[in-house]
PDB file of C-alpha atoms in Angstrom:
ATOM      1  CA  MET A 443      -5.977   1.960  18.359  1.00  0.00           C
ATOM      2  CA  LYS A 444      -3.142   4.725  18.019  1.00  0.00           C
ATOM      3  CA  GLU A 445      -3.576   7.858  19.432  1.00  0.00           C
ATOM      4  CA  PHE A 446      -3.301  11.206  17.627  1.00  0.00           C
ATOM      5  CA  ASN A 447      -2.912  14.210  18.878  1.00  0.00           C
ATOM      6  CA  SER A 448      -2.233  16.164  15.788  1.00  0.00           C
ATOM      7  CA  LEU A 449      -2.196  15.877  11.933  1.00  0.00           C
ATOM      8  CA  GLU A 450       1.618  16.014  12.596  1.00  0.00           C
ATOM      9  CA  ASP A 451       1.502  13.081  14.598  1.00  0.00           C
ATOM     10  CA  ILE A 452      -0.886  11.141  11.867  1.00  0.00           C
ATOM     11  CA  LEU A 453       1.890  12.322   9.226  1.00  0.00           C
ATOM     12  CA  ASP A 454       4.801  11.115  11.056  1.00  0.00           C
ATOM     13  CA  PHE A 455       3.010   7.367  11.587  1.00  0.00           C
ATOM     14  CA  ALA A 456       2.138   7.525   7.988  1.00  0.00           C
ATOM     15  CA  ILE A 457       5.837   8.366   6.855  1.00  0.00           C
ATOM     16  CA  ASN A 458       6.971   5.751   8.671  1.00  0.00           C
ATOM     17  CA  GLU A 459       4.652   3.535   7.223  1.00  0.00           C
ATOM     18  CA  GLU A 460       5.020   4.526   3.256  1.00  0.00           C
ATOM     19  CA  GLN A 461       9.366   3.800   4.197  1.00  0.00           C
ATOM     20  CA  MET A 462       8.459   0.546   6.228  1.00  0.00           C
ATOM     21  CA  ALA A 463       6.328  -0.313   2.787  1.00  0.00           C
ATOM     22  CA  ALA A 464       9.361   0.692   0.712  1.00  0.00           C
ATOM     23  CA  ASP A 465      11.989  -1.611   2.836  1.00  0.00           C
ATOM     24  CA  PHE A 466       8.790  -4.649   2.355  1.00  0.00           C
ATOM     25  CA  TYR A 467       9.193  -4.011  -1.438  1.00  0.00           C
ATOM     26  CA  THR A 468      12.849  -3.944  -1.392  1.00  0.00           C
ATOM     27  CA  ALA A 469      12.819  -7.345   0.669  1.00  0.00           C
ATOM     28  CA  LEU A 470      10.607  -8.773  -1.527  1.00  0.00           C
ATOM     29  CA  ALA A 471      12.359  -7.756  -4.713  1.00  0.00           C
ATOM     30  CA  ALA A 472      15.459  -9.496  -3.330  1.00  0.00           C
ATOM     31  CA  LYS A 473      13.444 -12.853  -3.355  1.00  0.00           C
ATOM     32  CA  MET A 474      12.778 -12.945  -6.718  1.00  0.00           C
ATOM     33  CA  ASP A 475      14.341 -15.412  -9.153  1.00  0.00           C
ATOM     34  CA  HIS A 476      13.395 -13.500 -12.327  1.00  0.00           C
ATOM     35  CA  GLN A 477      15.071  -9.867 -13.287  1.00  0.00           C
ATOM     36  CA  GLU A 478      11.815  -8.859 -14.438  1.00  0.00           C
ATOM     37  CA  MET A 479       9.885  -9.368 -11.396  1.00  0.00           C
ATOM     38  CA  LYS A 480      12.714  -8.251  -8.861  1.00  0.00           C
ATOM     39  CA  ASP A 481      12.783  -4.925 -11.233  1.00  0.00           C
ATOM     40  CA  THR A 482       9.376  -4.590 -10.849  1.00  0.00           C
ATOM     41  CA  PHE A 483       9.342  -5.025  -6.624  1.00  0.00           C
ATOM     42  CA  GLU A 484      12.274  -2.319  -6.645  1.00  0.00           C
ATOM     43  CA  GLN A 485       9.844  -0.060  -8.461  1.00  0.00           C
ATOM     44  CA  TYR A 486       7.137  -0.289  -6.043  1.00  0.00           C
ATOM     45  CA  ALA A 487       9.793   0.579  -3.127  1.00  0.00           C
ATOM     46  CA  LEU A 488      10.555   3.629  -5.001  1.00  0.00           C
ATOM     47  CA  GLU A 489       6.992   4.398  -5.209  1.00  0.00           C
ATOM     48  CA  GLU A 490       6.497   4.261  -2.112  1.00  0.00           C
ATOM     49  CA  ILE A 491       9.530   6.130  -1.425  1.00  0.00           C
ATOM     50  CA  GLY A 492       7.642   9.124  -3.577  1.00  0.00           C
ATOM     51  CA  HIS A 493       4.289   8.538  -1.248  1.00  0.00           C
ATOM     52  CA  ARG A 494       6.599   8.829   1.713  1.00  0.00           C
ATOM     53  CA  ALA A 495       7.999  12.218   0.243  1.00  0.00           C
ATOM     54  CA  LYS A 496       4.650  13.570  -0.388  1.00  0.00           C
ATOM     55  CA  LEU A 497       3.648  13.131   3.122  1.00  0.00           C
ATOM     56  CA  GLU A 498       7.086  14.853   4.052  1.00  0.00           C
ATOM     57  CA  SER A 499       5.884  17.434   1.510  1.00  0.00           C
ATOM     58  CA  ILE A 500       2.145  17.759   3.007  1.00  0.00           C
ATOM     59  CA  LYS A 501       3.817  17.867   6.774  1.00  0.00           C
ATOM     60  CA  ASN A 502       6.296  20.845   5.916  1.00  0.00           C
ATOM     61  CA  GLY A 503       2.921  22.772   4.276  1.00  0.00           C
ATOM     62  CA  LYS A 504       1.962  21.597   1.128  1.00  0.00           C
ATOM     63  CA  GLU A 505      -1.625  21.529   0.386  1.00  0.00           C
ATOM     64  CA  TYR A 506      -3.748  18.100  -0.023  1.00  0.00           C
ATOM     65  CA  LYS A 507      -6.942  17.823  -1.207  1.00  0.00           C
ATOM     66  CA  VAL A 508      -9.263  13.968  -0.566  1.00  0.00           C
ATOM     67  CA  SER A 509     -10.460  13.048  -3.907  1.00  0.00           C
ATOM     68  CA  GLU A 510     -14.286  12.365  -4.076  1.00  0.00           C
ATOM     69  CA  GLU A 511     -13.011   9.622  -7.046  1.00  0.00           C
ATOM     70  CA  LYS A 512     -13.561   5.718  -5.618  1.00  0.00           C
ATOM     71  CA  VAL A 513     -11.315   3.652  -6.692  1.00  0.00           C
ATOM     72  CA  ALA A 514     -12.248  -0.207  -8.149  1.00  0.00           C
ATOM     73  CA  ASP A 515     -11.617  -3.232  -5.746  1.00  0.00           C
ATOM     74  CA  LEU A 516     -11.506  -6.288  -7.766  1.00  0.00           C
ATOM     75  CA  LYS A 517     -11.586  -8.000  -4.630  1.00  0.00           C
ATOM     76  CA  ILE A 518      -9.029 -10.511  -5.806  1.00  0.00           C
ATOM     77  CA  GLY A 519      -6.858 -10.778  -2.868  1.00  0.00           C
ATOM     78  CA  ASP A 520     -10.062 -11.316  -0.426  1.00  0.00           C
ATOM     79  CA  TYR A 521     -10.408 -14.760  -1.814  1.00  0.00           C
ATOM     80  CA  LEU A 522      -6.351 -15.721  -1.866  1.00  0.00           C
ATOM     81  CA  VAL A 523      -4.776 -17.747   0.809  1.00  0.00           C
ATOM     82  CA  ASP A 524      -2.319 -16.041   2.968  1.00  0.00           C
ATOM     83  CA  VAL A 525       1.345 -16.767   1.858  1.00  0.00           C
ATOM     84  CA  ASP A 526       4.645 -17.545   4.054  1.00  0.00           C
ATOM     85  CA  THR A 527       6.528 -14.208   3.529  1.00  0.00           C
ATOM     86  CA  GLU A 528       9.625 -15.697   5.399  1.00  0.00           C
ATOM     87  CA  LYS A 529       9.955 -18.359   2.531  1.00  0.00           C
ATOM     88  CA  THR A 530      13.550 -17.591   0.467  1.00  0.00           C
ATOM     89  CA  ASN A 531      12.107 -18.214  -3.129  1.00  0.00           C
ATOM     90  CA  ILE A 532       8.484 -16.648  -3.502  1.00  0.00           C
ATOM     91  CA  THR A 533       6.813 -16.896  -6.999  1.00  0.00           C
ATOM     92  CA  TYR A 534       5.454 -13.925  -8.249  1.00  0.00           C
ATOM     93  CA  GLN A 535       1.980 -15.319  -7.705  1.00  0.00           C
ATOM     94  CA  GLU A 536       3.058 -15.308  -3.985  1.00  0.00           C
ATOM     95  CA  ALA A 537       4.327 -11.816  -4.137  1.00  0.00           C
ATOM     96  CA  LEU A 538       1.440 -10.170  -5.930  1.00  0.00           C
ATOM     97  CA  THR A 539      -0.884 -12.117  -3.334  1.00  0.00           C
ATOM     98  CA  ILE A 540       1.245 -10.666  -0.165  1.00  0.00           C
ATOM     99  CA  ALA A 541       1.358  -7.212  -1.724  1.00  0.00           C
ATOM    100  CA  MET A 542      -2.727  -7.267  -2.306  1.00  0.00           C
ATOM    101  CA  LYS A 543      -2.869  -8.590   1.777  1.00  0.00           C
ATOM    102  CA  LYS A 544      -0.471  -6.117   2.706  1.00  0.00           C
ATOM    103  CA  GLU A 545      -2.433  -2.987   1.112  1.00  0.00           C
ATOM    104  CA  LYS A 546      -5.760  -3.909   1.865  1.00  0.00           C
ATOM    105  CA  ALA A 547      -4.637  -4.138   5.360  1.00  0.00           C
ATOM    106  CA  ALA A 548      -2.888  -0.912   5.071  1.00  0.00           C
ATOM    107  CA  PHE A 549      -6.454   0.713   3.520  1.00  0.00           C
ATOM    108  CA  LYS A 550      -8.415  -1.029   6.320  1.00  0.00           C
ATOM    109  CA  LEU A 551      -6.241   0.469   9.078  1.00  0.00           C
ATOM    110  CA  TYR A 552      -6.700   4.387   7.549  1.00  0.00           C
ATOM    111  CA  ASN A 553     -10.491   3.795   7.081  1.00  0.00           C
ATOM    112  CA  ASP A 554     -10.827   2.618  10.672  1.00  0.00           C
ATOM    113  CA  LEU A 555      -8.639   5.703  11.905  1.00  0.00           C
ATOM    114  CA  ALA A 556     -10.432   8.187  10.009  1.00  0.00           C
ATOM    115  CA  ALA A 557     -13.922   6.503  11.370  1.00  0.00           C
ATOM    116  CA  ALA A 558     -12.407   7.282  15.201  1.00  0.00           C
ATOM    117  CA  ALA A 559     -11.069  10.697  14.254  1.00  0.00           C
ATOM    118  CA  SER A 560     -11.911  13.463  16.530  1.00  0.00           C
ATOM    119  CA  ASP A 561     -11.481  16.180  14.034  1.00  0.00           C
ATOM    120  CA  GLU A 562     -12.090  16.862  10.112  1.00  0.00           C
ATOM    121  CA  ALA A 563      -8.603  17.587   9.094  1.00  0.00           C
ATOM    122  CA  SER A 564      -7.246  14.788  10.364  1.00  0.00           C
ATOM    123  CA  ARG A 565     -10.133  12.398   9.312  1.00  0.00           C
ATOM    124  CA  ASP A 566      -9.259  13.980   6.343  1.00  0.00           C
ATOM    125  CA  MET A 567      -5.806  13.070   6.663  1.00  0.00           C
ATOM    126  CA  PHE A 568      -6.782   9.067   7.098  1.00  0.00           C
ATOM    127  CA  LEU A 569      -9.055   8.920   4.064  1.00  0.00           C
ATOM    128  CA  MET A 570      -6.516  10.567   1.564  1.00  0.00           C
ATOM    129  CA  LEU A 571      -3.788   7.836   2.509  1.00  0.00           C
ATOM    130  CA  ALA A 572      -6.739   5.061   2.551  1.00  0.00           C
ATOM    131  CA  GLN A 573      -7.716   6.046  -0.946  1.00  0.00           C
ATOM    132  CA  GLU A 574      -3.815   5.769  -1.678  1.00  0.00           C
ATOM    133  CA  GLU A 575      -3.720   2.578   0.161  1.00  0.00           C
ATOM    134  CA  ALA A 576      -6.787   1.510  -2.338  1.00  0.00           C
ATOM    135  CA  LYS A 577      -5.099   2.346  -5.089  1.00  0.00           C
ATOM    136  CA  HIS A 578      -2.007   0.168  -4.614  1.00  0.00           C
ATOM    137  CA  LYS A 579      -3.818  -2.517  -3.857  1.00  0.00           C
ATOM    138  CA  LEU A 580      -5.598  -2.275  -7.123  1.00  0.00           C
ATOM    139  CA  ARG A 581      -2.631  -1.987  -8.765  1.00  0.00           C
ATOM    140  CA  PHE A 582      -1.422  -5.593  -7.550  1.00  0.00           C
ATOM    141  CA  GLU A 583      -5.008  -6.802  -8.754  1.00  0.00           C
ATOM    142  CA  VAL A 584      -4.764  -5.692 -12.227  1.00  0.00           C
ATOM    143  CA  GLU A 585      -1.614  -6.857 -12.299  1.00  0.00           C
ATOM    144  CA  TYR A 586      -2.546 -10.507 -10.659  1.00  0.00           C
ATOM    145  CA  ASP A 587      -5.495 -10.527 -13.016  1.00  0.00           C
ATOM    146  CA  ASN A 588      -3.407  -9.653 -16.074  1.00  0.00           C
ATOM    147  CA  ASN A 589      -0.264 -12.093 -15.342  1.00  0.00           C
ATOM    148  CA  ILE A 590      -2.174 -15.019 -13.301  1.00  0.00           C
ATOM    149  CA  LEU A 591      -5.945 -15.445 -14.004  1.00  0.00           C
ATOM    150  CA  THR A 592      -5.053 -15.265 -17.302  1.00  0.00           C
ATOM    151  CA  GLU A 593      -2.710 -18.225 -17.298  1.00  0.00           C
ATOM    152  CA  ASN A 594      -4.892 -20.396 -15.272  1.00  0.00           C
TER     153      ASN A 594
END
């Protein structure tokens, strides 16, 4: 597991992860045939850039707080098969599946890092990041439920 020596190291890592997520959703948008789907994933990319900006402001001294609110987990992504992300044409359903699994992996990473943290400030930062990823996953699960499961 990655070692962090300071909160700044944690924030640098998370900022990089958010940028990679923004790049991922931008690339996913480029694979969409329909403009509405393309727009949706471009919006997700912009949100990830917003999350990066939030982390950068925390790095620059802005206060943060770990919310006590529990984020629902519909577990939809837990039961879907993996999708080949190298395909050129990806359906909206496949794109949502990829996104859910990506957000779940990020949530697990931050929770694992929180459990391994050696100090309370680091643990709290990882828990805050895990909660953000859980919210992302929930959005994709709700989207999947509303637009894919209701169609079948």
